[in-house]
Short mmCIF file of C-alpha atoms in Angstrom, two decimals:
data_model
loop_
_atom_site.label_atom_id
_atom_site.label_comp_id
_atom_site.label_asym_id
_atom_site.label_seq_id
_atom_site.Cartn_x
_atom_site.Cartn_y
_atom_site.Cartn_z
CA UNK A 6 0.00 0.00 0.00
CA UNK A 7 2.73 2.43 1.05
CA UNK A 8 4.60 1.40 -2.11
CA UNK A 9 1.75 2.65 -4.28
CA UNK A 10 1.56 5.93 -2.38
CA UNK A 11 5.27 6.46 -3.10
CA UNK A 12 4.90 5.47 -6.77
CA UNK A 13 1.89 7.76 -7.26
CA UNK A 14 3.65 10.64 -5.54
CA UNK A 15 6.80 10.27 -7.63
CA UNK A 16 4.78 9.99 -10.84
CA UNK A 17 2.87 13.15 -9.91
CA UNK A 18 6.06 15.05 -9.13
CA UNK A 19 7.50 13.91 -12.45
CA UNK A 20 4.53 14.84 -14.59
CA UNK A 21 3.25 18.01 -12.87
CA UNK A 22 5.76 20.41 -14.45
CA UNK A 23 4.73 19.22 -17.92
CA UNK A 24 1.02 19.61 -17.12
CA UNK A 25 1.57 23.06 -15.60
CA UNK A 26 3.36 24.35 -18.69
CA UNK A 27 0.83 22.78 -21.07
CA UNK A 28 -2.10 24.30 -19.12
CA UNK A 29 -0.48 27.72 -19.14
CA UNK A 30 -0.05 27.41 -22.90
CA UNK A 31 -3.84 27.30 -23.41
CA UNK A 32 -4.94 29.43 -20.45
CA UNK A 33 -6.59 32.81 -21.10
CA UNK A 34 -5.45 34.06 -17.75
CA UNK A 35 -3.79 32.28 -14.87
CA UNK A 36 -2.79 34.92 -12.41
CA UNK A 37 -4.42 35.21 -9.03
CA UNK A 38 -6.42 32.00 -9.40
CA UNK A 39 -5.56 28.42 -8.56
CA UNK A 40 -6.72 27.05 -11.93
CA UNK A 41 -6.91 28.99 -15.21
CA UNK A 42 -10.09 31.08 -15.59
CA UNK A 43 -10.54 30.07 -19.24
CA UNK A 44 -8.90 28.31 -22.13
CA UNK A 45 -7.90 29.50 -25.59
CA UNK A 46 -5.83 28.54 -28.63
CA UNK A 47 -4.83 32.16 -29.06
CA UNK A 48 -1.23 31.75 -27.81
CA UNK A 49 -0.71 28.64 -29.88
CA UNK A 50 -1.86 30.42 -33.05
CA UNK A 51 0.15 33.50 -32.19
CA UNK A 52 3.35 31.50 -31.79
CA UNK A 53 2.71 29.39 -34.89
CA UNK A 54 2.39 32.60 -36.92
CA UNK A 55 5.45 34.14 -35.29
CA UNK A 56 8.33 34.14 -37.81
CA UNK A 57 10.80 33.84 -34.91
CA UNK A 58 9.25 30.47 -34.03
CA UNK A 59 9.53 29.13 -37.60
CA UNK A 60 13.15 30.26 -37.76
CA UNK A 61 14.01 28.78 -34.35
CA UNK A 62 12.40 25.42 -35.18
CA UNK A 63 14.26 25.33 -38.48
CA UNK A 64 17.57 26.22 -36.81
CA UNK A 65 17.07 23.64 -34.08
CA UNK A 66 16.27 20.94 -36.62
CA UNK A 67 19.32 21.87 -38.73
CA UNK A 68 21.60 21.80 -35.69
CA UNK A 69 20.09 18.61 -34.20
CA UNK A 70 20.02 16.55 -37.37
CA UNK A 71 23.32 17.99 -38.58
CA UNK A 72 25.09 17.24 -35.31
CA UNK A 73 23.44 13.82 -35.33
CA UNK A 74 24.75 12.99 -38.82
CA UNK A 75 28.27 14.20 -38.01
CA UNK A 76 28.30 12.44 -34.62
CA UNK A 77 27.08 9.18 -36.17
CA UNK A 78 29.56 9.25 -39.04
CA UNK A 79 32.58 9.83 -36.81
CA UNK A 80 31.53 7.88 -33.68
CA UNK A 81 30.20 4.59 -35.02
CA UNK A 82 33.25 3.59 -37.16
CA UNK A 83 35.59 4.69 -34.36
CA UNK A 84 33.80 2.67 -31.67
CA UNK A 85 33.76 -0.43 -33.90
CA UNK A 86 37.39 -0.04 -34.99
CA UNK A 87 38.65 0.57 -31.47
CA UNK A 88 36.76 -2.41 -30.06
CA UNK A 89 37.82 -4.83 -32.80
CA UNK A 90 41.40 -3.80 -33.60
CA UNK A 91 42.78 -1.18 -31.19
CA UNK A 92 42.31 -2.27 -27.56
CA UNK A 93 44.82 0.30 -26.27
CA UNK A 94 42.99 3.13 -28.02
CA UNK A 95 39.73 1.70 -26.71
CA UNK A 96 40.83 2.29 -23.11
CA UNK A 97 41.68 5.90 -23.95
CA UNK A 98 38.39 6.33 -25.74
CA UNK A 99 36.48 5.08 -22.68
CA UNK A 100 38.02 7.89 -20.62
CA UNK A 101 37.69 10.57 -23.30
CA UNK A 102 33.99 10.02 -23.94
CA UNK A 103 33.19 10.22 -20.22
CA UNK A 104 35.26 13.41 -19.73
CA UNK A 105 32.39 15.81 -20.60
CA UNK A 106 30.51 14.42 -17.57
CA UNK A 107 33.28 15.58 -15.25
CA UNK A 108 33.97 18.86 -17.04
CA UNK A 109 31.05 21.32 -17.02
CA UNK A 110 29.80 22.55 -20.38
CA UNK A 111 30.51 26.12 -19.41
CA UNK A 112 34.23 25.35 -19.03
CA UNK A 113 34.38 23.84 -22.50
CA UNK A 114 32.39 26.83 -23.78
CA UNK A 115 35.10 29.17 -22.43
CA UNK A 116 37.77 27.13 -24.22
CA UNK A 117 35.82 27.02 -27.49
CA UNK A 118 35.36 30.77 -27.34
CA UNK A 119 39.11 31.26 -26.89
CA UNK A 120 39.94 28.92 -29.78
CA UNK A 121 37.32 29.64 -32.40
CA UNK A 122 36.46 33.32 -32.05
CA UNK A 123 39.23 34.42 -34.41
CA UNK A 124 42.22 34.47 -32.04
CA UNK A 125 43.79 31.69 -34.09
CA UNK A 126 42.47 32.67 -37.50
CA UNK A 127 39.36 30.46 -37.35
CA UNK A 128 35.92 31.92 -36.67
CA UNK A 129 33.26 29.36 -35.83
CA UNK A 130 31.47 31.24 -33.06
CA UNK A 131 28.31 33.01 -34.14
CA UNK A 132 27.72 30.30 -36.76
CA UNK A 133 25.89 26.98 -36.43
CA UNK A 134 29.19 25.19 -37.14
CA UNK A 135 30.44 25.56 -33.57
CA UNK A 136 27.28 23.73 -32.40
CA UNK A 137 27.39 21.07 -35.14
CA UNK A 138 31.01 20.25 -34.30
CA UNK A 139 31.03 21.12 -30.59
CA UNK A 140 28.15 18.75 -29.75
CA UNK A 141 30.04 15.71 -31.07
CA UNK A 142 32.32 15.17 -28.02
CA UNK A 143 29.35 15.78 -25.68
CA UNK A 144 27.32 13.00 -27.29
CA UNK A 145 29.90 10.32 -28.13
CA UNK A 146 29.26 8.57 -24.81
CA UNK A 147 25.66 7.96 -25.95
CA UNK A 148 27.04 5.85 -28.80
CA UNK A 149 30.05 4.43 -26.97
CA UNK A 150 28.42 3.08 -23.80
CA UNK A 151 25.39 1.22 -25.26
CA UNK A 152 27.31 -0.01 -28.32
CA UNK A 153 30.12 -1.32 -26.12
CA UNK A 154 27.53 -3.19 -24.06
CA UNK A 155 26.26 -4.85 -27.25
CA UNK A 156 29.78 -5.52 -28.54
CA UNK A 157 30.99 -7.14 -25.31
CA UNK A 158 28.32 -9.80 -25.73
CA UNK A 159 29.60 -10.67 -29.23
CA UNK A 160 32.51 -12.95 -30.20
CA UNK A 161 33.66 -10.41 -32.78
CA UNK A 162 37.09 -11.98 -33.43
CA UNK A 163 35.50 -15.39 -34.05
CA UNK A 164 33.13 -13.75 -36.51
CA UNK A 165 36.03 -12.13 -38.34
CA UNK A 166 38.09 -15.32 -38.42
CA UNK A 167 35.13 -17.34 -39.66
CA UNK A 168 34.60 -14.70 -42.35
CA UNK A 169 38.22 -14.90 -43.46
CA UNK A 170 38.08 -18.68 -43.74
CA UNK A 171 34.97 -18.31 -45.88
CA UNK A 172 36.59 -15.58 -47.95
CA UNK A 173 34.60 -12.62 -46.63
CA UNK A 174 36.47 -9.39 -45.99
CA UNK A 175 36.54 -7.96 -42.46
CA UNK A 176 34.55 -5.01 -43.73
CA UNK A 177 31.78 -7.25 -45.05
CA UNK A 178 31.61 -9.14 -41.74
CA UNK A 179 31.50 -5.89 -39.76
CA UNK A 180 28.80 -4.42 -41.97
CA UNK A 181 26.63 -7.52 -42.44
CA UNK A 182 27.02 -9.28 -39.08
CA UNK A 183 28.42 -7.04 -36.36
CA UNK A 184 26.64 -3.78 -37.20
CA UNK A 185 23.14 -5.33 -37.15
CA UNK A 186 23.96 -6.84 -33.73
CA UNK A 187 24.86 -3.43 -32.26
CA UNK A 188 21.73 -1.79 -33.71
CA UNK A 189 20.00 -1.36 -30.31
CA UNK A 190 22.97 0.57 -28.93
CA UNK A 191 23.17 2.54 -32.16
CA UNK A 192 19.52 3.63 -31.92
CA UNK A 193 19.97 4.70 -28.28
CA UNK A 194 22.92 6.80 -29.43
CA UNK A 195 20.94 8.46 -32.21
CA UNK A 196 17.96 9.42 -30.04
CA UNK A 197 20.09 10.63 -27.12
CA UNK A 198 22.31 12.72 -29.41
CA UNK A 199 19.23 14.31 -30.97
CA UNK A 200 17.73 15.11 -27.54
CA UNK A 201 21.04 16.57 -26.40
CA UNK A 202 21.25 18.94 -29.36
CA UNK A 203 17.61 20.06 -29.00
CA UNK A 204 18.01 20.69 -25.25
CA UNK A 205 21.47 22.24 -25.09
CA UNK A 206 21.56 25.84 -23.90
CA UNK A 207 25.09 26.71 -22.71
CA UNK A 208 26.87 26.49 -26.07
CA UNK A 209 23.85 27.85 -27.93
CA UNK A 210 23.63 30.93 -25.70
CA UNK A 211 27.31 31.72 -25.14
CA UNK A 212 28.85 30.72 -28.48
CA UNK A 213 26.12 31.55 -30.98
CA UNK A 214 23.27 33.42 -29.31
CA UNK A 215 21.14 35.73 -31.42
CA UNK A 216 23.08 35.26 -34.66
CA UNK A 217 21.59 31.77 -35.16
CA UNK A 218 18.69 31.51 -32.67
CA UNK A 219 17.54 27.98 -31.79
CA UNK A 220 14.51 26.91 -29.74
CA UNK A 221 16.44 27.31 -26.49
CA UNK A 222 17.54 30.82 -27.46
CA UNK A 223 13.96 31.76 -28.35
CA UNK A 224 12.93 30.53 -24.88
CA UNK A 225 15.42 33.00 -23.43
CA UNK A 226 13.94 35.81 -25.58
CA UNK A 227 10.33 34.94 -24.72
CA UNK A 228 11.04 34.57 -21.01
CA UNK A 229 10.68 38.32 -20.54
CA UNK A 230 7.10 38.31 -21.93
CA UNK A 231 3.74 37.23 -20.52
CA UNK A 232 4.79 33.61 -20.27
CA UNK A 233 1.97 32.19 -22.38
CA UNK A 234 4.05 32.14 -25.57
CA UNK A 235 6.97 30.68 -23.66
CA UNK A 236 4.63 27.96 -22.38
CA UNK A 237 3.54 27.09 -25.92
CA UNK A 238 7.18 26.96 -26.98
CA UNK A 239 8.20 24.72 -24.06
CA UNK A 240 5.21 22.44 -24.78
CA UNK A 241 6.40 22.15 -28.38
CA UNK A 242 9.84 21.24 -27.06
CA UNK A 243 8.30 18.63 -24.70
CA UNK A 244 6.47 17.13 -27.69
CA UNK A 245 9.69 16.88 -29.71
CA UNK A 246 11.49 15.14 -26.84
CA UNK A 247 8.48 12.86 -26.26
CA UNK A 248 8.43 11.83 -29.94
CA UNK A 249 12.18 11.10 -29.89
CA UNK A 250 11.79 9.05 -26.71
CA UNK A 251 8.85 7.04 -28.04
CA UNK A 252 10.88 6.18 -31.14
CA UNK A 253 13.56 4.87 -28.80
CA UNK A 254 11.03 2.88 -26.75
CA UNK A 255 9.39 1.36 -29.83
CA UNK A 256 12.72 0.18 -31.19
CA UNK A 257 14.05 -1.10 -27.86
CA UNK A 258 10.69 -2.78 -27.14
CA UNK A 259 10.94 -4.58 -30.48
CA UNK A 260 14.48 -5.66 -29.58
CA UNK A 261 13.29 -6.98 -26.20
CA UNK A 262 10.62 -9.07 -27.84
CA UNK A 263 13.05 -10.38 -30.45
CA UNK A 264 15.59 -11.34 -27.80
CA UNK B 6 42.58 -11.63 -28.77
CA UNK B 7 41.99 -8.46 -30.70
CA UNK B 8 45.73 -7.80 -30.94
CA UNK B 9 46.40 -11.24 -32.37
CA UNK B 10 43.66 -10.55 -34.87
CA UNK B 11 45.22 -7.31 -35.97
CA UNK B 12 48.58 -9.04 -36.39
CA UNK B 13 47.05 -11.80 -38.50
CA UNK B 14 45.83 -9.13 -40.89
CA UNK B 15 49.44 -8.11 -41.36
CA UNK B 16 48.88 -4.66 -39.87
CA UNK B 17 46.58 -3.67 -42.73
CA UNK B 18 43.49 -4.13 -40.57
CA UNK B 19 44.86 -2.02 -37.77
CA UNK B 20 45.99 0.67 -40.19
CA UNK B 21 42.47 0.83 -41.63
CA UNK B 22 41.11 0.80 -38.09
CA UNK B 23 43.22 3.82 -37.17
CA UNK B 24 41.89 5.54 -40.28
CA UNK B 25 38.32 4.77 -39.19
CA UNK B 26 38.95 6.11 -35.69
CA UNK B 27 40.91 9.18 -36.82
CA UNK B 28 37.96 11.56 -37.50
CA UNK B 29 36.55 11.05 -33.99
CA UNK B 30 39.97 11.44 -32.38
CA UNK B 31 40.46 14.67 -34.32
CA UNK B 32 37.06 15.99 -33.18
CA UNK B 33 37.80 15.07 -29.56
CA UNK B 34 41.14 16.83 -29.83
CA UNK B 35 39.74 20.00 -31.41
CA UNK B 36 36.53 20.37 -29.43
CA UNK B 37 37.28 18.76 -26.07
CA UNK B 38 40.99 18.49 -25.26
CA UNK B 39 42.38 21.67 -26.86
CA UNK B 40 39.65 23.89 -25.32
CA UNK B 41 40.52 22.48 -21.88
CA UNK B 42 44.24 23.07 -22.40
CA UNK B 43 43.64 26.61 -23.63
CA UNK B 44 41.49 27.39 -20.59
CA UNK B 45 44.18 26.05 -18.27
CA UNK B 46 46.95 28.04 -19.98
CA UNK B 47 44.97 31.26 -20.35
CA UNK B 48 44.10 31.18 -16.66
CA UNK B 49 47.81 31.44 -15.93
CA UNK B 50 48.16 34.50 -18.14
CA UNK B 51 47.80 38.12 -17.11
CA UNK B 52 48.47 41.32 -19.03
CA UNK B 53 51.97 41.32 -17.59
CA UNK B 54 52.78 37.75 -18.66
CA UNK B 55 52.66 34.35 -16.95
CA UNK B 56 51.56 34.48 -13.32
CA UNK B 57 49.18 33.18 -10.72
CA UNK B 58 47.72 36.68 -10.53
CA UNK B 59 44.26 35.61 -11.70
CA UNK B 60 44.04 33.03 -8.98
CA UNK B 61 45.26 35.50 -6.40
CA UNK B 62 42.62 37.94 -7.60
CA UNK B 63 39.87 35.32 -7.23
CA UNK B 64 41.02 34.34 -3.74
CA UNK B 65 41.25 37.99 -2.71
CA UNK B 66 37.75 38.81 -3.93
CA UNK B 67 34.99 38.00 -1.41
CA UNK B 68 32.52 38.10 -4.32
CA UNK B 69 34.27 35.29 -6.23
CA UNK B 70 35.01 33.33 -3.06
CA UNK B 71 31.35 33.48 -2.12
CA UNK B 72 30.38 32.28 -5.60
CA UNK B 73 32.45 29.15 -5.05
CA UNK B 74 31.13 28.72 -1.54
CA UNK B 75 27.51 29.03 -2.68
CA UNK B 76 28.09 26.64 -5.60
CA UNK B 77 29.59 24.05 -3.27
CA UNK B 78 26.80 24.46 -0.70
CA UNK B 79 24.10 24.24 -3.35
CA UNK B 80 25.70 21.18 -4.94
CA UNK B 81 26.33 19.39 -1.64
CA UNK B 82 22.76 20.01 -0.49
CA UNK B 83 21.10 18.92 -3.72
CA UNK B 84 23.40 15.91 -4.16
CA UNK B 85 22.61 14.71 -0.62
CA UNK B 86 18.88 15.33 -1.13
CA UNK B 87 19.01 13.65 -4.54
CA UNK B 88 20.57 10.47 -3.15
CA UNK B 89 18.48 10.45 0.05
CA UNK B 90 15.22 10.75 -1.94
CA UNK B 91 16.27 8.43 -4.76
CA UNK B 92 17.36 5.50 -2.56
CA UNK B 93 14.00 4.70 -0.87
CA UNK B 94 12.15 5.37 -4.13
CA UNK B 95 14.49 2.95 -5.92
CA UNK B 96 13.86 0.32 -3.22
CA UNK B 97 10.10 0.72 -3.72
CA UNK B 98 10.45 0.54 -7.51
CA UNK B 99 12.10 -2.86 -7.17
CA UNK B 100 8.97 -4.17 -5.42
CA UNK B 101 6.23 -2.85 -7.72
CA UNK B 102 5.30 -4.56 -11.05
CA UNK B 103 7.96 -4.22 -13.75
CA UNK B 104 5.79 -2.21 -16.14
CA UNK B 105 5.21 0.48 -13.52
CA UNK B 106 8.85 0.85 -12.53
CA UNK B 107 9.88 0.84 -16.20
CA UNK B 108 7.47 3.68 -16.99
CA UNK B 109 8.78 5.75 -14.08
CA UNK B 110 12.39 5.11 -15.08
CA UNK B 111 11.76 6.07 -18.70
CA UNK B 112 10.27 9.30 -17.47
CA UNK B 113 13.24 9.78 -15.12
CA UNK B 114 15.55 9.53 -18.15
CA UNK B 115 13.69 12.47 -19.65
CA UNK B 116 13.24 14.27 -16.31
CA UNK B 117 16.93 14.07 -15.45
CA UNK B 118 17.54 16.07 -18.62
CA UNK B 119 14.81 18.66 -18.03
CA UNK B 120 17.13 21.53 -17.30
CA UNK B 121 17.22 25.16 -18.25
CA UNK B 122 14.16 27.12 -19.29
CA UNK B 123 11.63 24.26 -19.53
CA UNK B 124 12.00 23.16 -15.92
CA UNK B 125 12.71 26.59 -14.45
CA UNK B 126 9.58 28.05 -16.05
CA UNK B 127 7.45 25.07 -15.01
CA UNK B 128 8.50 25.74 -11.42
CA UNK B 129 7.70 29.42 -11.80
CA UNK B 130 4.17 28.49 -12.95
CA UNK B 131 3.76 26.16 -9.97
CA UNK B 132 5.61 27.98 -7.21
CA UNK B 133 6.04 31.54 -8.50
CA UNK B 134 4.41 34.59 -6.98
CA UNK B 135 1.02 33.70 -8.52
CA UNK B 136 1.85 30.02 -8.86
CA UNK B 137 -0.68 27.23 -8.57
CA UNK B 138 0.83 25.67 -5.45
CA UNK B 139 1.75 29.01 -3.92
CA UNK B 140 -1.90 30.11 -4.08
CA UNK B 141 -3.10 26.73 -2.87
CA UNK B 142 -0.83 26.93 0.18
CA UNK B 143 -1.68 30.57 0.83
CA UNK B 144 -5.42 29.79 0.64
CA UNK B 145 -4.89 26.94 3.06
CA UNK B 146 -3.30 29.47 5.37
CA UNK B 147 -0.01 27.56 5.64
CA UNK B 148 2.21 30.24 4.19
CA UNK B 149 2.08 33.90 3.25
CA UNK B 150 4.03 33.54 0.03
CA UNK B 151 6.88 31.75 -1.67
CA UNK B 152 9.97 33.14 -3.32
CA UNK B 153 11.00 30.76 -6.07
CA UNK B 154 13.61 33.26 -7.29
CA UNK B 155 15.80 32.47 -4.31
CA UNK B 156 18.36 29.99 -3.08
CA UNK B 157 15.67 27.63 -1.79
CA UNK B 158 13.96 27.97 -5.16
CA UNK B 159 17.18 26.88 -6.85
CA UNK B 160 17.47 23.96 -4.45
CA UNK B 161 13.90 22.86 -5.28
CA UNK B 162 14.45 22.97 -9.05
CA UNK B 163 17.85 21.26 -8.82
CA UNK B 164 16.44 18.48 -6.65
CA UNK B 165 13.83 17.80 -9.34
CA UNK B 166 16.47 16.61 -11.82
CA UNK B 167 18.98 15.44 -9.21
CA UNK B 168 16.66 12.84 -7.64
CA UNK B 169 15.68 11.47 -11.06
CA UNK B 170 19.33 11.19 -12.05
CA UNK B 171 20.01 9.52 -8.69
CA UNK B 172 17.20 7.06 -9.40
CA UNK B 173 18.78 6.10 -12.72
CA UNK B 174 22.20 5.67 -11.09
CA UNK B 175 21.00 3.66 -8.08
CA UNK B 176 18.50 1.25 -9.71
CA UNK B 177 21.18 -1.01 -11.24
CA UNK B 178 23.13 -1.07 -7.95
CA UNK B 179 20.07 -2.37 -6.08
CA UNK B 180 20.33 -5.64 -8.04
CA UNK B 181 22.92 -6.57 -5.39
CA UNK B 182 20.22 -6.64 -2.69
CA UNK B 183 18.67 -9.96 -3.69
CA UNK B 184 15.51 -11.43 -2.13
CA UNK B 185 17.67 -14.33 -0.82
CA UNK B 186 19.76 -11.88 1.14
CA UNK B 187 16.69 -10.34 2.76
CA UNK B 188 15.19 -13.76 3.52
CA UNK B 189 18.43 -14.96 5.06
CA UNK B 190 18.60 -11.87 7.26
CA UNK B 191 14.95 -12.30 8.27
CA UNK B 192 15.50 -15.97 9.20
CA UNK B 193 18.39 -14.86 11.41
CA UNK B 194 15.95 -12.51 13.12
CA UNK B 195 17.12 -9.20 11.66
CA UNK B 196 14.49 -6.48 11.51
CA UNK B 197 14.16 -4.28 8.44
CA UNK B 198 16.04 -1.53 10.23
CA UNK B 199 18.90 -3.81 11.22
CA UNK B 200 19.01 -5.32 7.73
CA UNK B 201 19.49 -1.94 6.08
CA UNK B 202 21.95 -0.63 8.66
CA UNK B 203 24.14 -3.74 8.85
CA UNK B 204 23.79 -5.30 5.40
CA UNK B 205 21.95 -3.18 2.85
CA UNK B 206 23.68 0.17 3.21
CA UNK B 207 27.23 -1.26 3.53
CA UNK B 208 26.68 -3.22 0.30
CA UNK B 209 25.34 -0.13 -1.45
CA UNK B 210 27.95 2.26 -0.02
CA UNK B 211 30.19 2.37 -3.12
CA UNK B 212 27.20 2.97 -5.40
CA UNK B 213 25.87 5.66 -3.07
CA UNK B 214 29.25 7.43 -3.00
CA UNK B 215 29.55 7.27 -6.80
CA UNK B 216 26.00 8.57 -7.26
CA UNK B 217 26.68 11.37 -4.78
CA UNK B 218 29.87 12.46 -6.58
CA UNK B 219 28.10 12.32 -9.94
CA UNK B 220 25.21 14.45 -8.66
CA UNK B 221 27.62 16.88 -7.00
CA UNK B 222 29.52 17.36 -10.27
CA UNK B 223 26.23 17.70 -12.13
CA UNK B 224 25.04 20.48 -9.82
CA UNK B 225 28.40 22.29 -9.78
CA UNK B 226 28.33 22.47 -13.58
CA UNK B 227 24.69 23.51 -13.91
CA UNK B 228 24.36 26.81 -15.71
CA UNK B 229 21.18 26.85 -17.81
CA UNK B 230 18.73 26.13 -14.98
CA UNK B 231 20.16 28.76 -12.65
CA UNK B 232 20.38 31.26 -15.50
CA UNK B 233 16.77 30.63 -16.46
CA UNK B 234 15.45 30.92 -12.91
CA UNK B 235 17.38 33.80 -11.39
CA UNK B 236 19.62 35.10 -14.18
CA UNK B 237 22.63 36.99 -12.90
CA UNK B 238 21.21 37.21 -9.38
CA UNK B 239 22.56 33.81 -8.41
CA UNK B 240 26.11 34.26 -7.26
CA UNK B 241 27.31 30.81 -8.32
CA UNK B 242 30.47 29.99 -10.25
CA UNK B 243 28.91 28.98 -13.56
CA UNK B 244 26.82 32.17 -13.69
CA UNK B 245 29.92 34.26 -12.89
CA UNK B 246 31.86 32.58 -15.71
CA UNK B 247 28.99 33.08 -18.16
CA UNK B 248 28.74 36.72 -17.18
CA UNK B 249 32.45 37.28 -17.76
CA UNK B 250 32.05 35.72 -21.22
CA UNK B 251 28.90 37.47 -22.33
CA UNK B 252 29.42 40.74 -20.50
CA UNK B 253 29.67 43.90 -22.60
CA UNK B 254 32.59 45.11 -20.54
CA UNK B 255 35.15 42.37 -20.89
CA UNK B 256 37.68 43.93 -18.58
CA UNK B 257 39.68 40.86 -17.64
CA UNK B 258 39.33 38.01 -20.13
CA UNK B 259 41.69 35.73 -18.24
CA UNK B 260 39.60 35.79 -15.09
CA UNK B 261 36.93 33.58 -16.72
CA UNK B 262 39.64 31.06 -17.61
CA UNK B 263 41.00 31.02 -14.07
CA UNK B 264 37.48 30.59 -12.63
CA UNK B 265 36.79 27.77 -15.09
CA UNK B 266 40.10 26.08 -14.19
CA UNK B 267 39.29 26.32 -10.51
CA UNK B 268 35.89 24.76 -11.18
CA UNK B 269 37.52 21.83 -13.00
CA UNK B 270 40.07 21.39 -10.18
CA UNK B 271 37.29 21.58 -7.60
CA UNK B 272 35.44 18.80 -9.43
CA UNK B 273 38.54 16.67 -9.93
CA UNK B 274 39.16 16.45 -6.17
CA UNK B 275 35.95 14.56 -5.23
CA UNK B 276 36.23 12.37 -8.35
CA UNK B 277 39.83 11.37 -7.55
CA UNK B 278 38.97 10.84 -3.86
CA UNK B 279 36.06 8.63 -4.89
CA UNK B 280 38.28 6.53 -7.15
CA UNK B 281 40.91 6.09 -4.42
CA UNK B 282 38.27 5.26 -1.81
CA UNK B 283 36.47 2.71 -3.97
CA UNK B 284 39.67 1.07 -5.20
CA UNK B 285 40.93 0.65 -1.66
CA UNK B 286 37.63 -1.02 -0.75
CA UNK B 287 37.94 -3.34 -3.70
CA UNK B 288 41.57 -4.22 -2.93
CA UNK B 289 41.00 -4.61 0.79
#
């Protein structure tokens, strides 16, 4: 009985912020009363017709999918190669991908600003490039950790040796046999990298800011207003994260059933 | 085994492997390692050349010292609260049906990442001056008002993501407390209280320490949430660094680097201590 009280309480605490923001997004007025006095789609329409919103969504999608493509293209081959052929590098990689968890984003932001604001002849700040490239180290762990878990369960060297006896190149074995086996970890990496890029604020605000406004930057701009538009924007962000997460759950659920 | 494999390929495999890993290594170098090195070096630079002047300036300034103090207090408090709330919840989640605990954990994965404007603004709607809960509590006559734009407000918002992160970190560790273990203790006549004090908590101690250090580091590095809730009014390290970066008057550019270096050093200490502590336990 007490268990269910705890579970219900935790679930309420978890979900209440989302409900509060969503209610405020469709409330006519919610000041001085416990519940909104009326409901309206006015704020939703207003934001949808706001050119700043269209631009911010577009920028966020460019940055998120762009960073995702770059992160995938550089991380996945590296994780596979290090695991299969370069055990010494693999140990280094394990430490390097975890480093951003010990070093706050703001510290890295300071360093990126020193390096890429023109002091050394390269200007990436103020452009989406610093986000597209800067997010890669932050998200590698999302590929590395789950893919390593999948890889550890596989006799990769036996696969490769069997392939060689049968005349298949290592590349063919990796692509046809190993890669499909690490798919679950790969999907986790993709969704988590996407969520990271959509949610990130420190780099977006300090390195790019108003010159390439993303959703998070627009939140900063709208935070000085009435709050209703900000609520609509945050609800849109919640929806994007929810969609990404449900994709992850669908795929991992299918994997569970297949296993 | 992998090394033997590489050798059997006559080095060609490993050369190709290095080629495959090279782009990532280059990215890590350019956007993770070099920025850190530059911050460390620039912090040791003043207008008059190499010196520890920036650090001396930080130590001499009560304002900067207080920023560190407040950051540490805030992080200690929310890390302790995060672990203390997450542990009993995690124990309960092990007892309820799997579907229920899975749903809560999935949400915790999202919730642990609700930082910055989304969560800060949600708390303002709920606990702000005209917030839903504020009014509810005022109507009930329990309080006269709440100030979410304060230190306790920051603690409340931090704890929201800290306890969910703690939940994610502690759930796997609880696998070690098996039903057999509890049954055995019960047969020997141990009460629940005695079981947790003598058996449960000692087994979980390493996991609890690791979770605590992780949450502490997480809170020390938090910038977006504090910025969204109180802006420049919070005198914590990350906000000070951000202000030095974004400020119109950039009087002393190296001060931000020195502050950032101190933050990294401050975080390295508990992480190194944790590693030493846990390794000694494992060896002993």
